[in-house]
Coordinates of C-alpha atoms in Angstrom, one line a residue:
M15 CA 132.0 116.8 117.0
N16 CA 129.7 116.3 113.9
R17 CA 131.2 117.5 110.7
K18 CA 128.9 119.7 108.7
T19 CA 128.1 118.2 105.3
E20 CA 128.6 120.4 102.3
P21 CA 125.9 120.6 99.6
V22 CA 126.7 118.3 96.7
S23 CA 125.3 118.7 93.2
L24 CA 123.3 115.9 91.5
S25 CA 126.0 115.2 88.9
T26 CA 128.6 114.8 91.6
L27 CA 126.4 112.3 93.4
R28 CA 125.9 110.3 90.2
R29 CA 129.6 110.2 89.4
R30 CA 130.5 109.1 93.0
T31 CA 127.9 106.4 92.9
R32 CA 129.1 105.1 89.5
V33 CA 132.7 104.9 90.8
D34 CA 131.5 103.0 93.9
V35 CA 129.6 100.5 91.9
Q36 CA 132.5 99.9 89.6
K37 CA 134.8 99.3 92.6
R38 CA 132.3 96.8 94.1
L39 CA 132.0 94.9 90.8
H40 CA 135.8 94.7 90.5
Q41 CA 136.0 93.4 94.1
I42 CA 133.4 90.7 93.4
R43 CA 135.2 89.5 90.2
T44 CA 138.4 89.3 92.1
D45 CA 136.9 87.3 95.0
M46 CA 135.2 84.9 92.6
T47 CA 138.4 84.4 90.6
D48 CA 140.3 83.5 93.8
M49 CA 137.7 81.0 94.8
T50 CA 137.9 79.3 91.4
D51 CA 141.6 79.0 91.6
M52 CA 141.4 77.5 95.1
D53 CA 138.8 74.9 94.0
M54 CA 140.8 73.9 90.9
T55 CA 144.0 73.5 92.9
G56 CA 142.5 70.8 95.2
I57 CA 141.3 68.6 92.3
G58 CA 143.6 66.0 90.7
A59 CA 144.6 66.2 87.1
E60 CA 142.4 63.2 86.1
D61 CA 139.4 64.6 88.0
R62 CA 140.0 68.0 86.5
V63 CA 140.1 66.6 82.9
L64 CA 137.0 64.5 83.7
S65 CA 135.1 67.4 85.1
E66 CA 136.0 69.6 82.1
N67 CA 134.8 66.9 79.6
T68 CA 131.7 65.7 81.4
A69 CA 130.4 68.3 83.9
P70 CA 128.4 71.2 82.7
P71 CA 129.8 74.7 83.3
S72 CA 128.6 75.4 86.7
S73 CA 130.0 76.3 90.1
A74 CA 132.2 79.4 90.4
A75 CA 132.5 80.4 86.8
H76 CA 128.8 80.2 86.2
A77 CA 128.1 82.0 89.5
M78 CA 130.5 84.8 88.6
S79 CA 128.8 85.3 85.2
E80 CA 125.4 85.5 87.0
V81 CA 126.8 88.0 89.5
Q82 CA 128.3 90.1 86.7
V83 CA 125.0 90.2 84.9
Y84 CA 123.1 91.2 88.0
T85 CA 125.4 93.9 89.2
E86 CA 126.0 95.7 85.9
E87 CA 122.4 95.6 84.6
D88 CA 120.2 95.5 87.6
M89 CA 122.2 97.8 89.8
E90 CA 122.8 100.5 87.1
L91 CA 119.3 100.3 85.8
E92 CA 117.3 100.0 89.0
V93 CA 119.1 102.7 91.0
D94 CA 117.3 106.0 90.7
F95 CA 119.6 108.8 91.8
D96 CA 116.8 111.4 92.0
D97 CA 114.9 109.2 94.4
V98 CA 117.9 108.4 96.5
Y99 CA 119.4 111.8 96.9
C100 CA 116.6 114.2 96.0
D101 CA 113.8 112.8 98.1
G102 CA 111.0 115.4 98.4
G103 CA 110.9 115.1 102.2
G104 CA 114.6 116.0 102.5
T105 CA 116.7 118.6 100.7
S106 CA 114.3 120.0 98.1
G107 CA 112.1 121.7 100.6
S108 CA 115.2 123.3 102.3
D109 CA 116.6 124.4 99.0
S110 CA 113.4 126.2 98.1
E111 CA 113.3 127.9 101.4
N112 CA 116.9 129.0 100.9
D113 CA 116.1 130.4 97.5
D114 CA 113.2 132.3 99.0
D115 CA 115.4 133.7 101.8
L116 CA 118.0 134.7 99.2
T117 CA 115.4 136.4 97.1
S118 CA 114.1 138.4 100.1
L119 CA 117.6 139.3 101.1
S120 CA 118.4 140.6 97.7
D121 CA 115.2 142.6 97.5
N122 CA 115.8 144.1 101.0
I123 CA 119.3 145.2 100.1
A124 CA 118.2 146.7 96.8
N125 CA 115.3 148.6 98.5
W126 CA 117.8 149.8 101.2
A127 CA 120.3 151.1 98.6
V128 CA 117.6 153.0 96.7
S129 CA 115.9 154.4 99.8
F130 CA 119.1 155.8 101.3
G131 CA 120.8 156.8 98.0
I132 CA 123.8 154.4 98.4
S133 CA 126.3 154.9 95.7
L134 CA 127.0 152.0 93.3
V135 CA 130.6 151.7 94.5
G136 CA 129.4 151.4 98.1
L137 CA 126.8 148.8 97.2
T138 CA 129.3 146.7 95.3
T139 CA 131.7 146.8 98.2
L140 CA 129.0 145.6 100.6
L141 CA 128.0 142.8 98.2
S142 CA 131.7 141.6 98.0
I143 CA 131.7 141.3 101.8
L144 CA 128.4 139.5 102.0
H145 CA 129.4 137.2 99.1
I146 CA 131.7 135.3 101.5
T147 CA 128.8 134.0 103.6
H148 CA 126.1 134.3 100.8
P149 CA 127.8 133.1 97.7
N150 CA 124.6 133.2 95.7
L151 CA 124.3 137.0 96.0
P152 CA 125.5 139.0 93.0
K153 CA 128.9 140.6 93.2
D154 CA 128.0 143.8 91.4
G155 CA 125.5 146.4 92.5
R156 CA 124.2 146.8 88.9
T157 CA 123.2 143.2 88.8
L158 CA 121.3 143.6 92.1
L159 CA 119.5 146.8 91.1
K160 CA 118.8 145.3 87.7
T161 CA 120.1 148.5 86.1
K162 CA 119.0 148.9 82.5
T163 CA 121.9 148.8 80.0
H164 CA 119.8 149.1 76.9
Y165 CA 117.6 152.1 76.2
A166 CA 115.1 152.9 73.5
I167 CA 116.7 155.7 71.6
E168 CA 114.8 157.3 68.8
E169 CA 115.8 159.7 66.1
K170 CA 113.9 163.0 66.2
A171 CA 114.5 166.7 65.6
G172 CA 117.8 166.0 63.8
G173 CA 119.4 163.9 66.6
N174 CA 118.9 161.1 69.0
Y175 CA 116.5 161.3 72.0
H176 CA 115.6 159.0 74.9
H177 CA 112.7 159.7 77.2
F178 CA 113.3 158.4 80.7
G179 CA 109.8 159.3 81.8
I180 CA 108.4 161.8 84.3
L181 CA 106.8 159.4 86.7
C182 CA 109.6 156.8 86.3
S183 CA 112.2 159.4 87.2
L184 CA 110.3 160.8 90.2
K185 CA 109.0 157.4 91.5
V186 CA 111.7 157.1 94.2
T187 CA 111.2 160.6 95.5
I188 CA 107.4 160.2 95.6
S189 CA 107.8 156.9 97.4
K190 CA 109.7 158.5 100.3
Y191 CA 106.9 161.0 101.0
A192 CA 103.9 158.8 100.0
K193 CA 102.6 158.6 103.5
T194 CA 102.5 162.5 103.8
L195 CA 100.7 163.0 100.5
A196 CA 96.9 163.6 100.7
E197 CA 94.4 161.9 98.4
G198 CA 94.0 163.7 95.1
M199 CA 97.0 166.0 95.8
T200 CA 98.6 167.9 92.9
L201 CA 102.4 167.9 92.7
G202 CA 104.1 170.9 91.1
L203 CA 106.8 170.0 88.6
Q204 CA 109.6 172.5 87.8
I205 CA 111.6 171.7 84.7
N206 CA 114.8 173.1 83.2
I207 CA 115.7 172.9 79.5
D208 CA 119.1 174.0 78.3
G209 CA 121.8 173.0 75.8
L210 CA 125.5 172.5 76.5
P211 CA 128.4 171.5 74.2
L212 CA 130.0 168.2 75.0
F213 CA 133.4 168.8 73.3
K214 CA 135.5 171.8 72.3
S215 CA 136.5 170.2 69.0
S216 CA 133.0 169.2 68.0
S217 CA 129.6 170.8 67.6
V218 CA 127.8 167.9 69.4
Q219 CA 125.3 169.2 71.9
L220 CA 123.3 167.7 74.8
W221 CA 119.9 169.0 75.6
P222 CA 118.6 167.4 78.8
I223 CA 115.1 167.9 80.3
L224 CA 115.6 168.1 84.1
G225 CA 112.7 167.9 86.6
L226 CA 112.3 168.9 90.2
L227 CA 109.2 168.6 92.5
V228 CA 108.4 171.9 94.3
T229 CA 105.7 170.4 96.5
I230 CA 108.0 167.8 98.0
P231 CA 111.4 168.8 99.5
M232 CA 113.7 167.6 96.7
K233 CA 117.4 168.4 96.7
E234 CA 118.6 167.2 93.3
P235 CA 116.8 167.3 89.9
V236 CA 116.2 164.1 87.8
V237 CA 116.7 163.6 84.1
I238 CA 113.3 163.2 82.3
G239 CA 114.6 163.2 78.8
A240 CA 117.9 163.7 76.9
Y241 CA 118.6 164.8 73.3
C242 CA 122.0 164.6 71.6
G243 CA 122.8 165.8 68.2
P244 CA 125.2 167.8 66.0
K245 CA 123.2 171.0 66.8
K246 CA 120.2 172.1 68.9
P247 CA 116.9 170.3 68.1
S248 CA 115.5 171.4 64.8
S249 CA 111.9 171.5 66.2
A250 CA 110.9 172.3 69.8
T251 CA 107.5 170.6 69.3
E252 CA 109.1 167.3 68.2
F253 CA 111.8 167.5 70.9
L254 CA 109.2 167.9 73.7
S255 CA 106.5 165.7 72.2
D256 CA 107.1 162.7 74.5
F257 CA 107.3 165.0 77.6
V258 CA 104.1 166.8 76.7
N259 CA 102.2 163.6 76.0
E260 CA 103.1 162.1 79.4
L261 CA 102.4 165.3 81.2
Q262 CA 98.9 165.3 79.8
E263 CA 98.2 161.9 81.3
L264 CA 99.7 162.9 84.7
E265 CA 97.6 166.0 84.8
A266 CA 94.4 163.9 84.5
G267 CA 95.6 161.8 87.5
F268 CA 97.4 158.6 88.2
C269 CA 97.3 155.9 90.9
F270 CA 100.4 155.7 93.1
G271 CA 100.0 153.0 95.7
D272 CA 96.6 153.5 97.3
K273 CA 96.3 157.2 96.4
N274 CA 95.3 159.1 93.4
L275 CA 97.7 161.9 92.6
K276 CA 98.3 164.5 89.9
I277 CA 101.4 166.2 88.4
K278 CA 101.1 169.7 87.0
L279 CA 103.7 171.9 85.4
H280 CA 104.8 174.6 87.9
T281 CA 107.5 176.6 86.1
V282 CA 109.9 176.3 83.2
I283 CA 113.4 177.5 83.9
C284 CA 115.5 178.4 80.9
D285 CA 118.1 181.0 79.9
A286 CA 117.1 183.6 77.3
P287 CA 118.1 181.7 74.2
A288 CA 116.6 178.4 75.4
R289 CA 113.4 180.2 76.5
A290 CA 113.0 181.7 73.1
F291 CA 113.5 178.3 71.4
V292 CA 111.0 176.5 73.6
K293 CA 108.3 179.2 73.3
K294 CA 109.0 179.7 69.6
T295 CA 109.4 183.5 70.0
K296 CA 111.9 186.1 68.9
A297 CA 115.2 186.1 70.7
H298 CA 115.8 188.5 73.6
N299 CA 118.1 190.7 71.5
A300 CA 115.7 191.1 68.6
F301 CA 112.9 193.5 67.9
H302 CA 109.7 192.5 69.7
G303 CA 111.8 190.1 71.8
C304 CA 110.7 191.2 75.3
D305 CA 109.0 188.4 77.2
K306 CA 107.1 190.6 79.6
C307 CA 105.8 193.6 77.6
L308 CA 104.7 194.7 74.1
H309 CA 107.6 197.1 73.7
P310 CA 108.9 196.8 70.1
G311 CA 112.5 197.5 71.2
Q312 CA 115.0 200.2 70.6
Y313 CA 118.6 199.7 69.3
Q314 CA 121.1 201.8 71.2
N315 CA 124.9 201.5 71.5
R316 CA 125.0 198.2 69.6
C317 CA 122.4 196.7 72.1
M318 CA 118.7 196.0 72.0
T319 CA 116.9 197.9 74.8
F320 CA 113.3 198.1 75.9
P321 CA 113.2 201.5 77.8
G322 CA 110.2 202.8 79.6
S323 CA 107.3 201.1 81.4
E324 CA 104.2 202.6 79.6
H325 CA 103.8 199.7 77.2
P326 CA 101.1 197.0 78.1
Q327 CA 102.3 193.8 79.6
R328 CA 102.0 190.4 78.0
T329 CA 99.5 187.9 79.4
D330 CA 99.0 184.2 79.1
I331 CA 95.8 184.8 77.1
S332 CA 97.3 187.3 74.7
F333 CA 100.3 185.0 74.2
N334 CA 98.1 182.0 73.3
L335 CA 96.0 184.2 71.0
M336 CA 99.2 185.4 69.4
V337 CA 98.1 189.1 69.6
D338 CA 101.6 190.3 68.9
E339 CA 102.3 188.4 65.8
L340 CA 105.8 189.8 65.4
H341 CA 106.8 188.3 68.7
H342 CA 105.9 184.7 67.5
H343 CA 107.4 182.7 64.7
K344 CA 107.5 179.1 63.6
G345 CA 103.9 178.4 64.6
Q346 CA 102.3 177.4 67.9
H347 CA 104.3 176.6 71.0
P348 CA 104.7 172.9 72.1
F349 CA 102.9 173.4 75.4
K350 CA 99.5 174.2 73.9
N351 CA 97.9 170.9 75.1
V352 CA 98.9 171.3 78.8
K353 CA 98.0 173.7 81.5
V354 CA 100.8 176.2 81.7
G355 CA 101.0 180.0 81.6
M356 CA 103.4 180.9 78.8
V357 CA 104.2 184.2 80.4
S358 CA 103.5 183.8 84.1
Q359 CA 105.2 180.4 84.4
F360 CA 108.3 181.2 82.4
P361 CA 110.3 183.4 84.8
L362 CA 113.3 185.4 83.7
D363 CA 116.6 183.6 84.5
Y364 CA 118.2 185.3 87.6
M365 CA 121.7 183.9 87.0
H366 CA 122.1 185.3 83.5
L367 CA 120.0 188.4 84.0
V368 CA 121.5 189.6 87.3
C369 CA 124.7 187.7 88.3
L370 CA 126.2 187.3 84.8
G371 CA 124.3 190.3 83.3
S372 CA 123.7 193.7 84.8
V373 CA 125.8 193.1 87.9
R374 CA 128.8 192.0 86.0
K375 CA 128.6 195.0 83.7
L376 CA 128.4 197.3 86.7
L377 CA 131.5 195.7 88.3
Q378 CA 133.4 196.0 85.0
T379 CA 132.4 199.6 84.8
W380 CA 133.4 200.4 88.3
L381 CA 136.7 198.6 88.1
R382 CA 137.9 199.2 84.5
G383 CA 135.7 202.0 83.2
T384 CA 136.5 205.6 82.6
L385 CA 138.1 207.7 85.3
T386 CA 134.8 209.5 85.9
V387 CA 133.0 206.4 87.1
R388 CA 135.9 204.2 88.2
L389 CA 136.3 203.4 91.9
P390 CA 139.5 204.5 93.7
A391 CA 142.2 201.9 94.1
L392 CA 142.0 202.0 97.9
I393 CA 138.3 201.0 97.8
V394 CA 139.1 198.2 95.4
D395 CA 141.9 196.9 97.6
I396 CA 139.6 197.0 100.7
G397 CA 137.1 194.9 98.8
C398 CA 139.6 192.4 97.7
Q399 CA 140.9 192.0 101.2
A400 CA 137.4 191.5 102.6
N401 CA 136.7 188.8 100.0
S402 CA 140.0 187.0 100.8
S403 CA 139.3 187.0 104.5
Q404 CA 136.0 185.2 104.1

């Protein structure tokens, strides 16, 4: 059975050839020395003296010197290792083919991991298994995916900001549904802006800009930009400048594959404090703070209320014209250069308004309020048992 030869590097071939040449030279010297000793043994003492005095240095000694000169100079200088072991008709072609195959395999694995959302741990485990038969594959999934480890972080609005990019963050999702998208189609983008503290013992805050396509069935949002600083951004216009500039370009249209697409802002989801910050308006608990009507507000029981429904509603046009000057402060809003309704496309936050707002207050009143409105203990126990059985 023929034994499969292992690939050998060029430096190893040179070293092995050099050792083989030295062994052959040593063997030639040894053989010629033995021949000289044999010739000198068969000659008498007188003849040996005569030959040493009269005869020119020839025979074996001269032949050995000639052999030595030939082997050390000619063999070492005339042997071209690249021509012998790296002939273009032999291994170089196969090596280039192997490199191409390896590159295509790496690209296929990377595309597969991105298309099916394979975790980094799972991809690294797969590469460790394939590395046994394909030693040239990377061992870590980050190397295969060429994950960026250095980001362009700029100082703005009193902190550090990095813009990942709208199109760059949504590229994978759009690629999945590229075949179903029509030419010139407009994709609706829903964004969320909110701040959250990172540590209990520090005032450092993180303000991410999250994006989600509503035209395409998208399960999880992507990060478009991220701000981190000792407090919330000092300027909403500066904080959102990179996002607004890119959105302007995408509204005009962009080429994705063989189709021309557009991205338009669909809605901006924020809680009440973040919405007031982004729109540069009064807070929800201040006079003239209602987002939907022109009611000036009425302070009752230590709370700001907006009773009644007879006051005119706010519109996108009246907001842009700043008809209610007391509702605005700190100048124009940062979305003035993009197509977005500052009233109609900024919905009220359901979670804080209903789930954590009015409904929670009603439950607290029914469970721990005065006796005139508190629910009987029997009804409360039935409700607790019903919740525990679910």
